[in-house]
Amino acid sequence: MSTNRLAALFLIASFVSLMLSSLINAPGLYATQDINERLQIIETNRTRWLIAQFLVVLYIPLMIAGFSFLAAALRAKETGWIPAAGVAAIVAGSIGGLIFVYLQTVDPRGGYSGVYPTPENLTYGFWLLGMLLFGFAFLQAGLPGWLGYLTVGTAVLYGLVFLFTGSGFMTPFLMGLLSLFMAIVLMRQSNG
């Protein structure tokens, strides 16, 4: 199996895991900002919430594997250090992400109180940096230009939103969607 195909399969699996976590999560959890209501929703839907937490944790190694295989495929196209730096940023962010999910799981009050904890902010920042680097690598590697510009543009625009508002919660979903686009391009290249 080609490196492109492996990267695509892991990126698709990460996208599916992320989307399933959103669909399964406790209904109404994000419809309120009141921490006591959120804790009650978690308690009422504890099994769904724990499954969603597991799927978020599963998303992270699947995503890392997908981007690692993608970096290996891009390295073969003479893109230099950029894909490896992209993977390093994604791994660094993922460590923060795993810490955040752990803390949120053992202490939901702290994780849903409305203030982004440091590990979560670091996760979003590193993941956006990783996406920016991969976007530049796509532009150098001869992949469709739209994919490179879309990846760079998304990372820059949402990075600015995150910088000025502190609201980074959409980062995983943007990464998931971009990962799906990347996987489609890689699959088409593998078949072509």
Short mmCIF file of C-alpha atoms in Angstrom, two decimals:
data_model
loop_
_atom_site.label_atom_id
_atom_site.label_comp_id
_atom_site.label_asym_id
_atom_site.label_seq_id
_atom_site.Cartn_x
_atom_site.Cartn_y
_atom_site.Cartn_z
CA MET A 1 0.00 0.00 0.00
CA SER A 2 1.37 3.41 -0.96
CA THR A 3 2.28 6.08 1.57
CA ASN A 4 -0.34 8.37 0.00
CA ARG A 5 -3.04 5.76 0.51
CA LEU A 6 -1.99 5.09 4.12
CA ALA A 7 -2.02 8.82 4.86
CA ALA A 8 -5.47 9.11 3.28
CA LEU A 9 -6.90 6.18 5.24
CA PHE A 10 -5.65 7.51 8.57
CA LEU A 11 -6.88 11.04 7.77
CA ILE A 12 -10.32 9.68 6.85
CA ALA A 13 -10.40 7.59 10.05
CA SER A 14 -9.49 10.67 12.10
CA PHE A 15 -12.26 12.67 10.41
CA VAL A 16 -14.80 9.91 11.12
CA SER A 17 -13.72 9.66 14.76
CA LEU A 18 -14.05 13.42 15.24
CA MET A 19 -17.47 13.58 13.59
CA LEU A 20 -18.74 10.59 15.58
CA SER A 21 -17.59 12.25 18.80
CA SER A 22 -19.71 15.28 17.91
CA LEU A 23 -22.76 13.20 17.01
CA ILE A 24 -22.57 10.97 20.08
CA ASN A 25 -21.76 13.66 22.63
CA ALA A 26 -24.26 14.58 25.34
CA PRO A 27 -27.10 16.53 23.69
CA GLY A 28 -27.33 20.16 24.69
CA LEU A 29 -23.88 20.26 26.30
CA TYR A 30 -22.80 23.30 24.28
CA ALA A 31 -26.24 24.94 24.18
CA THR A 32 -25.63 26.50 27.60
CA GLN A 33 -22.78 28.34 29.24
CA ASP A 34 -24.02 27.58 32.76
CA ILE A 35 -21.53 25.16 34.33
CA ASN A 36 -24.13 23.57 36.62
CA GLU A 37 -26.41 22.83 33.66
CA ARG A 38 -23.47 21.39 31.75
CA LEU A 39 -22.54 19.14 34.67
CA GLN A 40 -26.13 17.95 34.89
CA ILE A 41 -26.19 17.19 31.15
CA ILE A 42 -22.94 15.21 31.52
CA GLU A 43 -24.32 13.30 34.50
CA THR A 44 -27.58 12.52 32.71
CA ASN A 45 -25.75 11.38 29.55
CA ARG A 46 -22.60 9.99 31.16
CA THR A 47 -22.15 7.02 28.81
CA ARG A 48 -22.55 9.10 25.66
CA TRP A 49 -20.19 11.72 27.04
CA LEU A 50 -17.51 9.14 27.92
CA ILE A 51 -17.80 7.54 24.47
CA ALA A 52 -17.40 10.99 22.91
CA GLN A 53 -14.32 11.64 25.07
CA PHE A 54 -12.87 8.28 23.94
CA LEU A 55 -13.50 9.17 20.29
CA VAL A 56 -11.70 12.51 20.73
CA VAL A 57 -8.73 10.66 22.25
CA LEU A 58 -8.84 8.18 19.32
CA TYR A 59 -8.93 11.08 16.86
CA ILE A 60 -5.55 12.33 18.02
CA PRO A 61 -3.31 9.29 17.23
CA LEU A 62 -5.22 8.67 13.98
CA MET A 63 -4.57 12.28 12.97
CA ILE A 64 -0.90 12.07 13.95
CA ALA A 65 -0.49 8.87 11.91
CA GLY A 66 -2.21 10.44 8.91
CA PHE A 67 -0.06 13.55 8.98
CA SER A 68 3.09 11.48 9.58
CA PHE A 69 2.42 9.37 6.49
CA LEU A 70 1.53 12.55 4.60
CA ALA A 71 4.84 14.12 5.64
CA ALA A 72 6.68 11.01 4.41
CA ALA A 73 4.89 11.25 1.06
CA LEU A 74 5.66 14.96 0.78
CA ARG A 75 9.29 14.45 1.78
CA ALA A 76 9.67 12.21 -1.27
CA LYS A 77 8.62 15.23 -3.35
CA GLU A 78 11.57 17.34 -2.16
CA THR A 79 9.67 19.66 0.16
CA GLY A 80 12.54 19.86 2.63
CA TRP A 81 11.96 20.27 6.35
CA ILE A 82 8.49 21.82 6.16
CA PRO A 83 6.38 18.60 6.41
CA ALA A 84 8.50 17.31 9.31
CA ALA A 85 8.05 20.65 11.12
CA GLY A 86 4.31 20.40 10.42
CA VAL A 87 4.17 16.95 12.04
CA ALA A 88 6.23 18.20 14.99
CA ALA A 89 3.75 21.06 15.53
CA ILE A 90 0.79 18.69 15.29
CA VAL A 91 2.40 16.24 17.75
CA ALA A 92 3.18 19.08 20.18
CA GLY A 93 -0.41 20.29 19.95
CA SER A 94 -1.68 16.74 20.37
CA ILE A 95 0.18 16.32 23.64
CA GLY A 96 -1.65 19.38 24.94
CA GLY A 97 -4.89 18.02 23.50
CA LEU A 98 -4.54 14.70 25.29
CA ILE A 99 -3.75 16.49 28.55
CA PHE A 100 -6.80 18.72 28.10
CA VAL A 101 -9.15 15.79 27.36
CA TYR A 102 -7.78 13.93 30.38
CA LEU A 103 -8.30 16.95 32.65
CA GLN A 104 -11.75 17.59 31.19
CA THR A 105 -12.71 13.95 31.78
CA VAL A 106 -11.53 13.75 35.38
CA ASP A 107 -12.81 17.26 36.25
CA PRO A 108 -15.62 18.38 33.92
CA ARG A 109 -16.19 21.52 36.02
CA GLY A 110 -12.72 22.80 35.11
CA GLY A 111 -13.01 21.70 31.49
CA TYR A 112 -16.38 23.29 30.81
CA SER A 113 -16.20 26.41 32.97
CA GLY A 114 -15.91 28.70 29.94
CA VAL A 115 -12.23 29.58 30.30
CA TYR A 116 -9.87 27.81 27.94
CA PRO A 117 -7.16 26.05 29.92
CA THR A 118 -3.53 26.42 28.83
CA PRO A 119 -3.24 22.89 27.31
CA GLU A 120 -6.26 23.55 25.09
CA ASN A 121 -4.90 26.90 23.89
CA LEU A 122 -1.51 25.35 23.15
CA THR A 123 -3.21 22.57 21.23
CA TYR A 124 -5.08 25.00 18.99
CA GLY A 125 -2.01 27.15 18.39
CA PHE A 126 0.27 24.25 17.48
CA TRP A 127 -2.37 22.58 15.29
CA LEU A 128 -2.91 25.80 13.34
CA LEU A 129 0.85 26.16 12.91
CA GLY A 130 1.04 22.56 11.66
CA MET A 131 -1.74 23.21 9.16
CA LEU A 132 0.02 26.34 7.93
CA LEU A 133 3.24 24.40 7.38
CA PHE A 134 1.43 21.59 5.55
CA GLY A 135 -0.29 24.16 3.34
CA PHE A 136 3.11 25.55 2.32
CA ALA A 137 4.38 22.02 1.71
CA PHE A 138 1.39 21.30 -0.55
CA LEU A 139 2.22 24.35 -2.63
CA GLN A 140 5.81 23.10 -3.07
CA ALA A 141 4.91 19.47 -3.71
CA GLY A 142 2.85 19.87 -6.85
CA LEU A 143 -0.43 18.97 -5.18
CA PRO A 144 -3.47 20.90 -6.43
CA GLY A 145 -2.90 24.58 -5.74
CA TRP A 146 -6.37 25.00 -4.28
CA LEU A 147 -5.53 22.53 -1.49
CA GLY A 148 -2.41 24.47 -0.50
CA TYR A 149 -4.16 27.84 -0.62
CA LEU A 150 -7.19 26.50 1.24
CA THR A 151 -4.99 25.02 3.98
CA VAL A 152 -2.81 28.11 4.35
CA GLY A 153 -5.81 30.45 4.16
CA THR A 154 -7.81 28.51 6.74
CA ALA A 155 -4.85 28.36 9.14
CA VAL A 156 -4.12 32.08 8.79
CA LEU A 157 -7.73 33.30 8.96
CA TYR A 158 -8.76 31.13 11.87
CA GLY A 159 -5.39 31.77 13.53
CA LEU A 160 -6.24 35.48 13.49
CA VAL A 161 -9.70 34.77 14.92
CA PHE A 162 -8.08 32.71 17.65
CA LEU A 163 -5.43 35.35 18.33
CA PHE A 164 -7.87 38.23 18.64
CA THR A 165 -10.85 36.49 20.29
CA GLY A 166 -9.25 33.57 22.13
CA SER A 167 -11.91 31.35 20.57
CA GLY A 168 -10.11 28.33 19.15
CA PHE A 169 -12.79 25.68 19.60
CA MET A 170 -13.34 25.29 15.83
CA THR A 171 -9.71 24.28 15.20
CA PRO A 172 -10.26 20.50 15.45
CA PHE A 173 -13.27 20.68 13.12
CA LEU A 174 -11.41 22.79 10.56
CA MET A 175 -8.50 20.35 10.73
CA GLY A 176 -10.90 17.44 10.34
CA LEU A 177 -12.51 18.97 7.27
CA LEU A 178 -9.15 19.87 5.73
CA SER A 179 -7.94 16.33 6.50
CA LEU A 180 -10.87 14.94 4.56
CA PHE A 181 -10.03 17.14 1.55
CA MET A 182 -6.39 16.06 1.79
CA ALA A 183 -7.41 12.40 1.95
CA ILE A 184 -9.59 12.74 -1.15
CA VAL A 185 -6.71 14.33 -3.09
CA LEU A 186 -4.29 11.63 -1.91
CA MET A 187 -6.71 8.83 -2.82
CA ARG A 188 -7.21 10.29 -6.28
CA GLN A 189 -3.44 10.49 -6.75
CA SER A 190 -3.05 6.88 -5.60
CA ASN A 191 -5.67 5.73 -8.10
CA GLY A 192 -4.36 7.89 -10.92
#
